[in-house]
XYZ file of C-alpha atoms in Angstrom:
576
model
C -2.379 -12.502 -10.573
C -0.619 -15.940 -9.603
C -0.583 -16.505 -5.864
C 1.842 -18.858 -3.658
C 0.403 -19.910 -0.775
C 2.910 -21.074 1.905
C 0.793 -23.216 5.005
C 2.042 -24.510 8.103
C 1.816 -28.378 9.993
C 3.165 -30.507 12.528
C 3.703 -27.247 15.069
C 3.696 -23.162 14.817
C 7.041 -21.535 14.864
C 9.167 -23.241 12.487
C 9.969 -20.654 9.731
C 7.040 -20.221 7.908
C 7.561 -16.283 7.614
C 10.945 -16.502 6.711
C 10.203 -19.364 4.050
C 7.570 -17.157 2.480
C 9.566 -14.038 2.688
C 13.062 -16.031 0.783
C 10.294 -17.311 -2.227
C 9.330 -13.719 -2.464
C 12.911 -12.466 -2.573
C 13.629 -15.605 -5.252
C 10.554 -14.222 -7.587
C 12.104 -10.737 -7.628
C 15.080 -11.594 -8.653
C 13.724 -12.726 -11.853
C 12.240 -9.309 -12.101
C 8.902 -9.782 -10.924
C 6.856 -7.443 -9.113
C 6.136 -9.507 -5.659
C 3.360 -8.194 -2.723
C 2.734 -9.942 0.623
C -0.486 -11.112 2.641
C -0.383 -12.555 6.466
C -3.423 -14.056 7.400
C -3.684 -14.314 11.369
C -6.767 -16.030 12.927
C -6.672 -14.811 15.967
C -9.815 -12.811 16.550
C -7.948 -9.375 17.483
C -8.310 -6.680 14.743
C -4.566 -6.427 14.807
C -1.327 -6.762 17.138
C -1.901 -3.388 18.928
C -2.914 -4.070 21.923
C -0.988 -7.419 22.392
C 1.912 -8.440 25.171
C 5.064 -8.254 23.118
C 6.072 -11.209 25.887
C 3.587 -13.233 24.428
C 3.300 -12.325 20.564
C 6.535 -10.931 20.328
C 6.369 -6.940 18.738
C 4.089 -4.950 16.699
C 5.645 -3.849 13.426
C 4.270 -0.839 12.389
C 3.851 0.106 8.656
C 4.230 3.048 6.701
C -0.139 3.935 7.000
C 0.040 2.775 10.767
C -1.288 -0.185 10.880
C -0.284 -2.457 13.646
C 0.683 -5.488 12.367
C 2.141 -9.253 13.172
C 6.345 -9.200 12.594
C 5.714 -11.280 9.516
C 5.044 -8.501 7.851
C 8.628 -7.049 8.964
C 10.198 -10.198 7.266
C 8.466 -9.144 4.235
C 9.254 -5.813 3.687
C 13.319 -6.391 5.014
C 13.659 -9.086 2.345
C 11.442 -7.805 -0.804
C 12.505 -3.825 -0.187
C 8.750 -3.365 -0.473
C 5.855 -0.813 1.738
C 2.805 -2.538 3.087
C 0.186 -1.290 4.363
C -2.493 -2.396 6.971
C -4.939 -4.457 4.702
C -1.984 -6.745 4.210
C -2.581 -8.135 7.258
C -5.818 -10.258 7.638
C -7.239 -11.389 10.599
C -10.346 -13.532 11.975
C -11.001 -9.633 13.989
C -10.871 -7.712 10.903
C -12.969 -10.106 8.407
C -15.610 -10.335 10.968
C -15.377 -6.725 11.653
C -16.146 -5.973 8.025
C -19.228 -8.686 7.701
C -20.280 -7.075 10.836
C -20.714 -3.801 9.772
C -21.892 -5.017 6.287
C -24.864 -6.692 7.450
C -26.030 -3.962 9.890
C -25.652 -1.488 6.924
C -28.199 -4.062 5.203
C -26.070 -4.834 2.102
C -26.970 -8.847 2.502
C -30.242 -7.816 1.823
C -32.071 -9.622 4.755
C -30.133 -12.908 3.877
C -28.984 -14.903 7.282
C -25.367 -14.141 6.843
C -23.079 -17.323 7.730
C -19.439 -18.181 7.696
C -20.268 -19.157 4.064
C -20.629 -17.674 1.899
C -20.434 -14.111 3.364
C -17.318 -14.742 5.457
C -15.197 -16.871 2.507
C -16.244 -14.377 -0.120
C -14.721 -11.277 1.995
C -11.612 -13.291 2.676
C -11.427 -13.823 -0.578
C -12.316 -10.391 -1.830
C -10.007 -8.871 0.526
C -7.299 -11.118 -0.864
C -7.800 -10.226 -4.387
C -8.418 -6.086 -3.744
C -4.712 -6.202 -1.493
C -2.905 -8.155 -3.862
C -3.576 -5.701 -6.110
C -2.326 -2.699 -4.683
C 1.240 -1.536 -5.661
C 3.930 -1.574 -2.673
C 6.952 -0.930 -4.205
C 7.960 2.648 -6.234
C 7.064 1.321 -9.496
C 3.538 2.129 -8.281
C 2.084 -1.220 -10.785
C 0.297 -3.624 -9.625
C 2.591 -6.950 -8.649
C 2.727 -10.202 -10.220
C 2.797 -12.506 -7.748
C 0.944 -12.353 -4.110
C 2.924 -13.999 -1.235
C -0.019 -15.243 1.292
C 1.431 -16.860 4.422
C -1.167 -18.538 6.776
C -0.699 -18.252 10.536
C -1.203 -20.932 12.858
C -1.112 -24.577 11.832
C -4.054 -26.189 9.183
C -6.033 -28.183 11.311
C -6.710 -25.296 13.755
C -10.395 -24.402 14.869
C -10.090 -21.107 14.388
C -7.969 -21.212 10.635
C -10.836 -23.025 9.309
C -12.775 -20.542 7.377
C -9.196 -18.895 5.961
C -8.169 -22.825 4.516
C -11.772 -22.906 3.123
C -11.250 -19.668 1.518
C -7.967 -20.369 0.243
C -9.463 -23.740 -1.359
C -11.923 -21.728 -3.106
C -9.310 -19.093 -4.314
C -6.864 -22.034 -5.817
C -10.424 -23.025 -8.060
C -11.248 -18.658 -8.897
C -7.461 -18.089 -9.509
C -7.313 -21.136 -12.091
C -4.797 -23.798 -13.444
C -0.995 -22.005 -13.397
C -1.662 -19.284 -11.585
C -1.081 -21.160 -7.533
C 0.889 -22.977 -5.831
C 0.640 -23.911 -1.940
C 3.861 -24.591 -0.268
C 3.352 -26.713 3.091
C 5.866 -26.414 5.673
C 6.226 -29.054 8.417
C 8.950 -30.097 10.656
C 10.936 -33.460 10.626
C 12.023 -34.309 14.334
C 14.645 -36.482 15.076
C 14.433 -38.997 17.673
C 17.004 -41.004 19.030
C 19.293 -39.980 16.008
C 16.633 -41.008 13.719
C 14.966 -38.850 10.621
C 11.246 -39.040 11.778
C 8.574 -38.264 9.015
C 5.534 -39.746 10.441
C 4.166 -36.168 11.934
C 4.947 -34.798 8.026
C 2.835 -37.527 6.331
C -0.323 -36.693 9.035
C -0.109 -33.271 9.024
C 0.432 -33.448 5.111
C -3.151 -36.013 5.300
C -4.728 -33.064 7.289
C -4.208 -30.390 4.988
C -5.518 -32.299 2.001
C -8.832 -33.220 4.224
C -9.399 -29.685 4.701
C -9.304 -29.237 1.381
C -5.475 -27.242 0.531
C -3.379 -29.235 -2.061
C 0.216 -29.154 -1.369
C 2.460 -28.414 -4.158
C 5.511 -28.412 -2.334
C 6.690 -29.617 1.301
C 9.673 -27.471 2.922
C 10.376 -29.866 5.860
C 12.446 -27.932 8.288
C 14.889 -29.841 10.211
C 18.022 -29.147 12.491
C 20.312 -30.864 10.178
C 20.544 -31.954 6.263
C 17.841 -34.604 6.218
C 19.187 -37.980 4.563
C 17.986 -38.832 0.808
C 15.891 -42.579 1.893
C 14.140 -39.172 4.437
C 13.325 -37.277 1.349
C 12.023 -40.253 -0.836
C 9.965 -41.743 2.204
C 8.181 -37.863 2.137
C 7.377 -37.894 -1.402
C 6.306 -41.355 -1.673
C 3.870 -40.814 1.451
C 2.730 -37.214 0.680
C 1.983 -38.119 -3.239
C 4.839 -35.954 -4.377
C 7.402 -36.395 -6.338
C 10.994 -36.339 -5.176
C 11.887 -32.923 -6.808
C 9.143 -31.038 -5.157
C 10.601 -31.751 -1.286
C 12.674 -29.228 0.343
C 15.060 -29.435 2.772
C 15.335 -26.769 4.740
C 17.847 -27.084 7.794
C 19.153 -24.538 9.977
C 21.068 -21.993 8.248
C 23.979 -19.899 10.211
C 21.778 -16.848 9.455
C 18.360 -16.625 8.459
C 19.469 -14.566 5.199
C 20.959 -17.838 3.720
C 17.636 -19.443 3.333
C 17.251 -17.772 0.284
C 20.318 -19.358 -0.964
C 19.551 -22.574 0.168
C 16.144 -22.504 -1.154
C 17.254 -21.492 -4.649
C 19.811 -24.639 -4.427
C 17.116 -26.907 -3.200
C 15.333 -25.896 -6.928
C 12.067 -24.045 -5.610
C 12.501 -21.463 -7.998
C 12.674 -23.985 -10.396
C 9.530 -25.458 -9.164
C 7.530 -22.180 -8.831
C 8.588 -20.879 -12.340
C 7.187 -24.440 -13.893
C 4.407 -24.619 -12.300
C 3.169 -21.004 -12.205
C 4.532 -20.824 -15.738
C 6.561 -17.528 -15.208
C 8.252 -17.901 -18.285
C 5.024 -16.742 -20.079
C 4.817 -13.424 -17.947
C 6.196 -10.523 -19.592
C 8.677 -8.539 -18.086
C 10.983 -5.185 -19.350
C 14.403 -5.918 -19.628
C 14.650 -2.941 -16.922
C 12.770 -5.168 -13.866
C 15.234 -7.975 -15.143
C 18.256 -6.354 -14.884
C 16.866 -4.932 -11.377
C 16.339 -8.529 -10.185
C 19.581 -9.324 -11.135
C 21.442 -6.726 -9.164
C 19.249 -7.087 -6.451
C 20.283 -11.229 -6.211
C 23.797 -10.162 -7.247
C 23.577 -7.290 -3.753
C 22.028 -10.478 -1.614
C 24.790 -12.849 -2.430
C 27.741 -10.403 -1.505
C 26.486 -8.572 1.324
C 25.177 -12.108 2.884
C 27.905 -13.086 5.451
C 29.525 -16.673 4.719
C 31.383 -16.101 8.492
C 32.549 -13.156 9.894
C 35.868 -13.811 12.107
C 35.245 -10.631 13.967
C 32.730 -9.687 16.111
C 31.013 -6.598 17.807
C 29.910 -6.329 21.467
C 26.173 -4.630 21.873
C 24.241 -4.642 24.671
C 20.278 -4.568 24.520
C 19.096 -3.123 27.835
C 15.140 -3.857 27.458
C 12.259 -4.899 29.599
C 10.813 -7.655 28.008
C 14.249 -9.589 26.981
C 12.833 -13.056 27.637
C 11.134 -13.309 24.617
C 13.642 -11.748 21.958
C 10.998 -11.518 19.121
C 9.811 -8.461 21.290
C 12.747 -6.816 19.779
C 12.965 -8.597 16.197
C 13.483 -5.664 14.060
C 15.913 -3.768 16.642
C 17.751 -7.391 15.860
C 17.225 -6.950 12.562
C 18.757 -3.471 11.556
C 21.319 -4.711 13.977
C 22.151 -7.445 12.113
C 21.955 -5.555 8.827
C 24.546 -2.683 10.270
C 26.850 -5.414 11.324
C 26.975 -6.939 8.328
C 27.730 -3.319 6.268
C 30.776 -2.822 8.619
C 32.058 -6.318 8.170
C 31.354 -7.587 11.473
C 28.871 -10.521 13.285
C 27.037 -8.964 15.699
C 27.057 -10.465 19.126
C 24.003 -9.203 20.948
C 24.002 -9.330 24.953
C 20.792 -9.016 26.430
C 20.626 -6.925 30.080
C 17.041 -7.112 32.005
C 17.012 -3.258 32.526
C 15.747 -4.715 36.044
C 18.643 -6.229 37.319
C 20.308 -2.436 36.690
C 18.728 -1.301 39.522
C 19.032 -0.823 43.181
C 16.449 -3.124 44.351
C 17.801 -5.984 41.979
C 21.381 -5.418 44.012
C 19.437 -5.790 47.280
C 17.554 -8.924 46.313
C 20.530 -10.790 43.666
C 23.577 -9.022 44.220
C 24.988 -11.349 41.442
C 22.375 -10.484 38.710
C 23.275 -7.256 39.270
C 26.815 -7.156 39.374
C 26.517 -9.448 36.048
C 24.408 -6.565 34.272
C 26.509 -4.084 35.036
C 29.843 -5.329 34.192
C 27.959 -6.451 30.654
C 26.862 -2.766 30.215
C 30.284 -1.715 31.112
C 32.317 -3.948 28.617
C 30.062 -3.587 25.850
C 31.041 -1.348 22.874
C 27.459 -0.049 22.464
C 24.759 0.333 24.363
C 21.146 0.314 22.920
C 17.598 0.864 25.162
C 14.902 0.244 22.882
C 11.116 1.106 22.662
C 8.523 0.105 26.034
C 5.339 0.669 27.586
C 5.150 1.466 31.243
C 7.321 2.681 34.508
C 8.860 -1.350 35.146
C 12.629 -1.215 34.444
C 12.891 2.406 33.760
C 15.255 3.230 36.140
C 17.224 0.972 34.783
C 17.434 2.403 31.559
C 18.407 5.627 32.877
C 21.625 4.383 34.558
C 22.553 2.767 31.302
C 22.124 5.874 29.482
C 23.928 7.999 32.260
C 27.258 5.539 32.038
C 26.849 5.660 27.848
C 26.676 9.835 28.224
C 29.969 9.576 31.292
C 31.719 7.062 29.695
C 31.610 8.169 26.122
C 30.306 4.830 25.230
C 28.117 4.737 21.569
C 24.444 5.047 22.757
C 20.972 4.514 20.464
C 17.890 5.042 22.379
C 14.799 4.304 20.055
C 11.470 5.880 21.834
C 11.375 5.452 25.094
C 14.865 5.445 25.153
C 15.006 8.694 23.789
C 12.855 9.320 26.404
C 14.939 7.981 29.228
C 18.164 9.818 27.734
C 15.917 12.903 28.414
C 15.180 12.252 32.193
C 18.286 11.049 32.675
C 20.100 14.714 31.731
C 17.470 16.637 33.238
C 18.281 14.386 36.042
C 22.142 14.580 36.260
C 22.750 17.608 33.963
C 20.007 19.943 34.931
C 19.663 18.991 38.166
C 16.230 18.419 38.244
C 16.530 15.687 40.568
C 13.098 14.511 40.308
C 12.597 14.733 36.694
C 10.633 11.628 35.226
C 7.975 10.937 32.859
C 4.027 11.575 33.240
C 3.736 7.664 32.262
C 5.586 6.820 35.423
C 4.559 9.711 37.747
C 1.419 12.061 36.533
C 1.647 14.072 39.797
C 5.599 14.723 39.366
C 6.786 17.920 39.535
C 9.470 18.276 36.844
C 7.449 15.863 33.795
C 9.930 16.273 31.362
C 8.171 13.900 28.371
C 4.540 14.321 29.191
C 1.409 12.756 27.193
C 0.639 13.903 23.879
C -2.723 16.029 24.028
C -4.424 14.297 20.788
C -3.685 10.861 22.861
C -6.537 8.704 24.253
C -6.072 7.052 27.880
C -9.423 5.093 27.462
C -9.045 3.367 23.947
C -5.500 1.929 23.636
C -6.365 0.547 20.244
C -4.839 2.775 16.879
C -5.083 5.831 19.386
C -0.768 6.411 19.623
C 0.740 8.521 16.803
C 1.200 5.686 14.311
C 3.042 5.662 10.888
C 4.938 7.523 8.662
C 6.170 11.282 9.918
C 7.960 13.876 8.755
C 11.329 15.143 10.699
C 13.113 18.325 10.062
C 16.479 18.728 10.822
C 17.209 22.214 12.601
C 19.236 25.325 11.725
C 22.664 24.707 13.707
C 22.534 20.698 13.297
C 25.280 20.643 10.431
C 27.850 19.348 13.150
C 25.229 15.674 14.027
C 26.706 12.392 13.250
C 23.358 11.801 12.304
C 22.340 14.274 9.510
C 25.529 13.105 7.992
C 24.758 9.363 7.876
C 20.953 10.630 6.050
C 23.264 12.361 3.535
C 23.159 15.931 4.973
C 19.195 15.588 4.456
C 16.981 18.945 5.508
C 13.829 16.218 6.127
C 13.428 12.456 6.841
C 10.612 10.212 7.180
C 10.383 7.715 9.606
C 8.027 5.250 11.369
C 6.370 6.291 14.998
C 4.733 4.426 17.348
C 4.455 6.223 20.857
C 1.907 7.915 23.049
C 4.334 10.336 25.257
C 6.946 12.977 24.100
C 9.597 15.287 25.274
C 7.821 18.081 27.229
C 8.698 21.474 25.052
C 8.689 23.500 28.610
C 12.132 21.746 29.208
C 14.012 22.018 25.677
C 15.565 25.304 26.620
C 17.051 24.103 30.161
C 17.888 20.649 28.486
C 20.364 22.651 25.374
C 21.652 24.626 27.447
C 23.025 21.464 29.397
C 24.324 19.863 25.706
C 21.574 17.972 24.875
C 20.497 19.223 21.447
C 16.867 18.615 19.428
C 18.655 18.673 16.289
C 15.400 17.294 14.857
C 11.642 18.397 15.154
C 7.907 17.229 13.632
C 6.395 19.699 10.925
C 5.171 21.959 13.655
C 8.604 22.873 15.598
C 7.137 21.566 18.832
C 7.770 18.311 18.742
C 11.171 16.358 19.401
C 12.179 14.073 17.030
C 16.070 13.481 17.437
C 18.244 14.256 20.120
C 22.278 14.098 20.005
C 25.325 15.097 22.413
C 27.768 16.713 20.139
C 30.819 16.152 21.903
C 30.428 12.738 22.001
C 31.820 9.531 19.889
C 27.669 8.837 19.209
C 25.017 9.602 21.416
C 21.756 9.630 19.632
C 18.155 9.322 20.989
C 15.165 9.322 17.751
C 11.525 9.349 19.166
C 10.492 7.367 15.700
C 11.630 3.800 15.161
C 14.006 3.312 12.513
C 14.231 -0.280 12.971
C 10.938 -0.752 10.867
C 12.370 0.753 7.848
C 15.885 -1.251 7.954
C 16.441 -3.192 4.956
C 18.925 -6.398 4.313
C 20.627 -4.197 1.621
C 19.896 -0.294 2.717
C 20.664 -0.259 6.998
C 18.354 1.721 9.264
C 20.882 5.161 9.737
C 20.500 5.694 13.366
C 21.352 1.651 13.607
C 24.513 1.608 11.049
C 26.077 4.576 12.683
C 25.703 3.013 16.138
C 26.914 0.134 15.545
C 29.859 1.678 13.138
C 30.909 4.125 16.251
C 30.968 1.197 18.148
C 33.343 -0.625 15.711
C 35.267 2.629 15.189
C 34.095 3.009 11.691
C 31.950 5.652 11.941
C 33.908 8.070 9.951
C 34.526 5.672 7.144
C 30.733 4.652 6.890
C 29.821 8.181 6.891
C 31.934 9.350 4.139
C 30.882 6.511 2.241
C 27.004 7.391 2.575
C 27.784 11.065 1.980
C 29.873 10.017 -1.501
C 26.941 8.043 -2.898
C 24.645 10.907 -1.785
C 26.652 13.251 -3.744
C 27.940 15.239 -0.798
C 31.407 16.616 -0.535
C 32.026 18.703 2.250
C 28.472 19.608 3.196
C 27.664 20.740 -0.281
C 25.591 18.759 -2.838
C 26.919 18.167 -6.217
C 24.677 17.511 -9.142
């Protein structure tokens, strides 16, 4: 196993993630088998229970584990399934050495932070990296491990210990740590002072960097790059700049032209790894795929609106971005997100700031497609609804993802059922018309793990050959999809709720739970109680996504008949 280590200086947030992800993407392309670790200190056992206005949002994997977005980045660029272990935190490590010593397997040793704490970082590190993630179903190559945070921090301390000790186990060839730090510039000058400290730091703590990716707003100047290498003992060759890209999926690009693959194939000697001319010729076409579908500048654009609750941090919503971004990109088109505070949609908000209000709403009403993504909680709700009742009136493309499926329900049980006070148990538990209500095998007391989490199966129904939908899976029977919700559609209502033209043209294994609802006579208006965003992929769009975004274009019939050739699907009949 041969391990690249990518570590962070200077400050948090400056690409580390999407740094690690592009080197993973690079080593595939040469036909290697790549896996990912994120190691978070933070002492929750994962991102579960956190504030998506704080953290930003909980990507959910395939085995429903709750995880940082990193992870996200990983699986969009490297087409790879992760699972929960693949995210290691302070929470989890001390969980396990917890449990460990009251089971007595120290054997009435005092158990400290070492050795027992760096031996099951580093035992959980080598068992995960192990594990196959991608449909080959062998164990990978190389192991991606991105540490959170910056070196230097209290609480990182026992993971850069760890990860020092792991360099010496894994042996000479087989890692390489990339440091990441950030080159400010002040008064128009290149500044690489906070580099060459943070750079000091790391090598104190004991980490070795290999390679420094300074990030920087603009091309840093070549006396820049020297001044780095000469400081940071490294030679001139092993700095990369990375600057600002117009889109994150040119980093890749740009790293492969600043040499790192280069670097990592001499100095994890990849050349000496033996690979079938089958995984070469994959990684080929997959860098071949990356390189045209990667826009160099889209002239046109496309109009969505994002009508969410916790807009002021947009990493809350990085994967609804994401397969955004990917479905623009397959139609031909940059996407130009506007973001609408579901808030400011409703009455109070044109009380209190007539002028926020009147702003919303005339963004909702030009947009070409309107999208209310996945929440917790009865704040900006009502909202939501109104957006989804001018979508359903207007004929204007619609995606609601979770709770937005949910809110499409209340608001036709609402306006086409005329169940005036129709609402959710989440907002209103003594309501009388609870049309999504809690799910029974829910817990109200432990919030953590306790939703329906992961990977689920979704049937399509007898009568659902007309959805825009089914057509853009390829006229599937079943899907699989990601979930992540505690409150569903309340099965008392379905009846009233098709009879008013909003069909369930999907449902779980056991028929009684909603999955997918769609209007038929409508250009696309589609609510999913799963969350396809988690599944998009740079090359492969999330469906629900791509056809949104293509009915908002006006390409939906186009995109459709193209998914339904490839699938082997002419006229609603499969051909072998």
């Amino acid at each position: 196993m041969k391990f690249v280590l990518v570590s962070g200086g200077v400050v948090s947030g400056v690409g580390k993630g999407i740094i690690a992800s592009s080197c993973g993407l690079l080593l595939k392309t040469l036909g290697l088998k790549v896996t990912a670790i994120k190691i978070d200190p933070y002492i929750n056992v994962d991102a579960g229970t956190m504030n998506p206005k704080e953290h930003g949002e909980c990507f959910v994997l395939h085995d429903g584990g709750e995880t940082d977005l990193d992870l996200g980045n990983y699986e969009r660029y490297l087409g790879v399934d992760l699972a929960r272990d693949n995210n290691i935190t302070t929470g989890k490590v001390y969980q396990q050495v917890i449990e460990n010593e009251r089971k007595g397997k120290y054997l009435g040793r005092t158990v400290q932070v070492v050795p027992h704490v760096i031996d099951a970082i580093i035992d959980t590190i080598n068992r995960v990296s192990k594990v196959p993630v991608d449909k080959s179903g062998e164990e990978p190559d190389v192991c991606i491990i991105e540490l959170g945070g910056t070196v230097g921090d209290i609480e990182s301390m026992p993971f850069v210990e760890a990860l020092t000790q792991l360099r010496h186990r894994a042996g000479k060839n087989n890692f390489i740590n990339i440091h990441v730090s950030y080159v400010p510039v002040v008064n128009g000058e290149q500044k690489t002072k906070p580099t060459q400290h943070a750079v000091k730091s790391v090598r104190s703590a004991g980490l070795i960097p290999d390679l420094i990716a300074c990030r920087c707003e603009k091309p840093l100047e070549q006396g820049t790059i020297n001044k780095v290498a000469s400081s940071c003992q490294v030679e001139v060759n092993q700095v990369l700049a990375v600057r600002d890209m117009p889109t994150i999926y040119q980093v890749p690009l740009l790293l492969e032209e600043q040499g790192l693959l280069r670097e990592l194939k001499e100095t994890l000697k990849l050349d000496d790894v033996t690979l079938s001319p089958t995984r070469v010729t994959q990684g080929q076409e997959v860098w071949a795929k990356w390189q045209k579908i990667v826009p160099l500048g889209y002239a046109e654009t496309v109009d969505i609106v994002l009508v969410g609750k916790y807009i002021e941090l947009h990493d809350a919503y990085l994967s609804v971005i994401k397969a955004l971004e990917h479905s623009a990109m397959r139609c031909g088109r940059k996407l130009n997100l506007i973001w609408v505070d579901s808030e400011h949609l409703e009455e109070k908000t044109q009380k209190e700031d007539p002028t926020k209000y009147h702003k919303a709403w005339h963004d909702v009403c030009v947009a070409k497609g309107i999208l209310v993504p996945g929440g917790f909680g009865h704040r900006g709700t009502e909202g939501m609804v109104r957006a989804a009742q001018w979508a359903r009136e207007q004929k204007t493309p619609f995606l609601g993802v979770c709770l937005g499926m949910q809110v499409a329900v209340i608001e036709a049980a609402r306006n086409l059922c005329e169940l005036k006070d129709a609402t959710s148990e989440e907002f209103d538990a003594n309501a009388e018309h609870r049309v999504i209500i809690f799910m029974p095998e829910g817990s109200k007391e432990k919030l953590g793990g306790t939703m329906r989490l992961g990977t689920r199966t979704t049937h399509f129904q007898p009568g659902s050959e007309f959805s825009k939908l089914r057509a853009l899976y390829g006229e599937a029977t079943t899907i699989e999809e990601r979930h992540r919700h505690r409150y569903e559609v309340n099965p008392d209502y379905i009846e009233k709720l098709e009879q008013s033209g909003l069909i369930f043209i999907g449902k779980d294994d056991t028929g009684e739970r909603m999955e997918v609802v769609e209007i038929k006579d409508h250009p696309y208006y589609v609510g999913v109680q799963y969350h396809p965003e988690y599944t998009s992929r740079v090359l492969d769009p999330s469906r629900p996504f791509l056809g949104f975004v293509a009915a908002a274009i006006g390409c939906l019939d186009q995109i459709t008949n193209e998914i339904l050739k490839d699938a082997g699907v002419v006229n609603g009949s499969t051909h072998f």
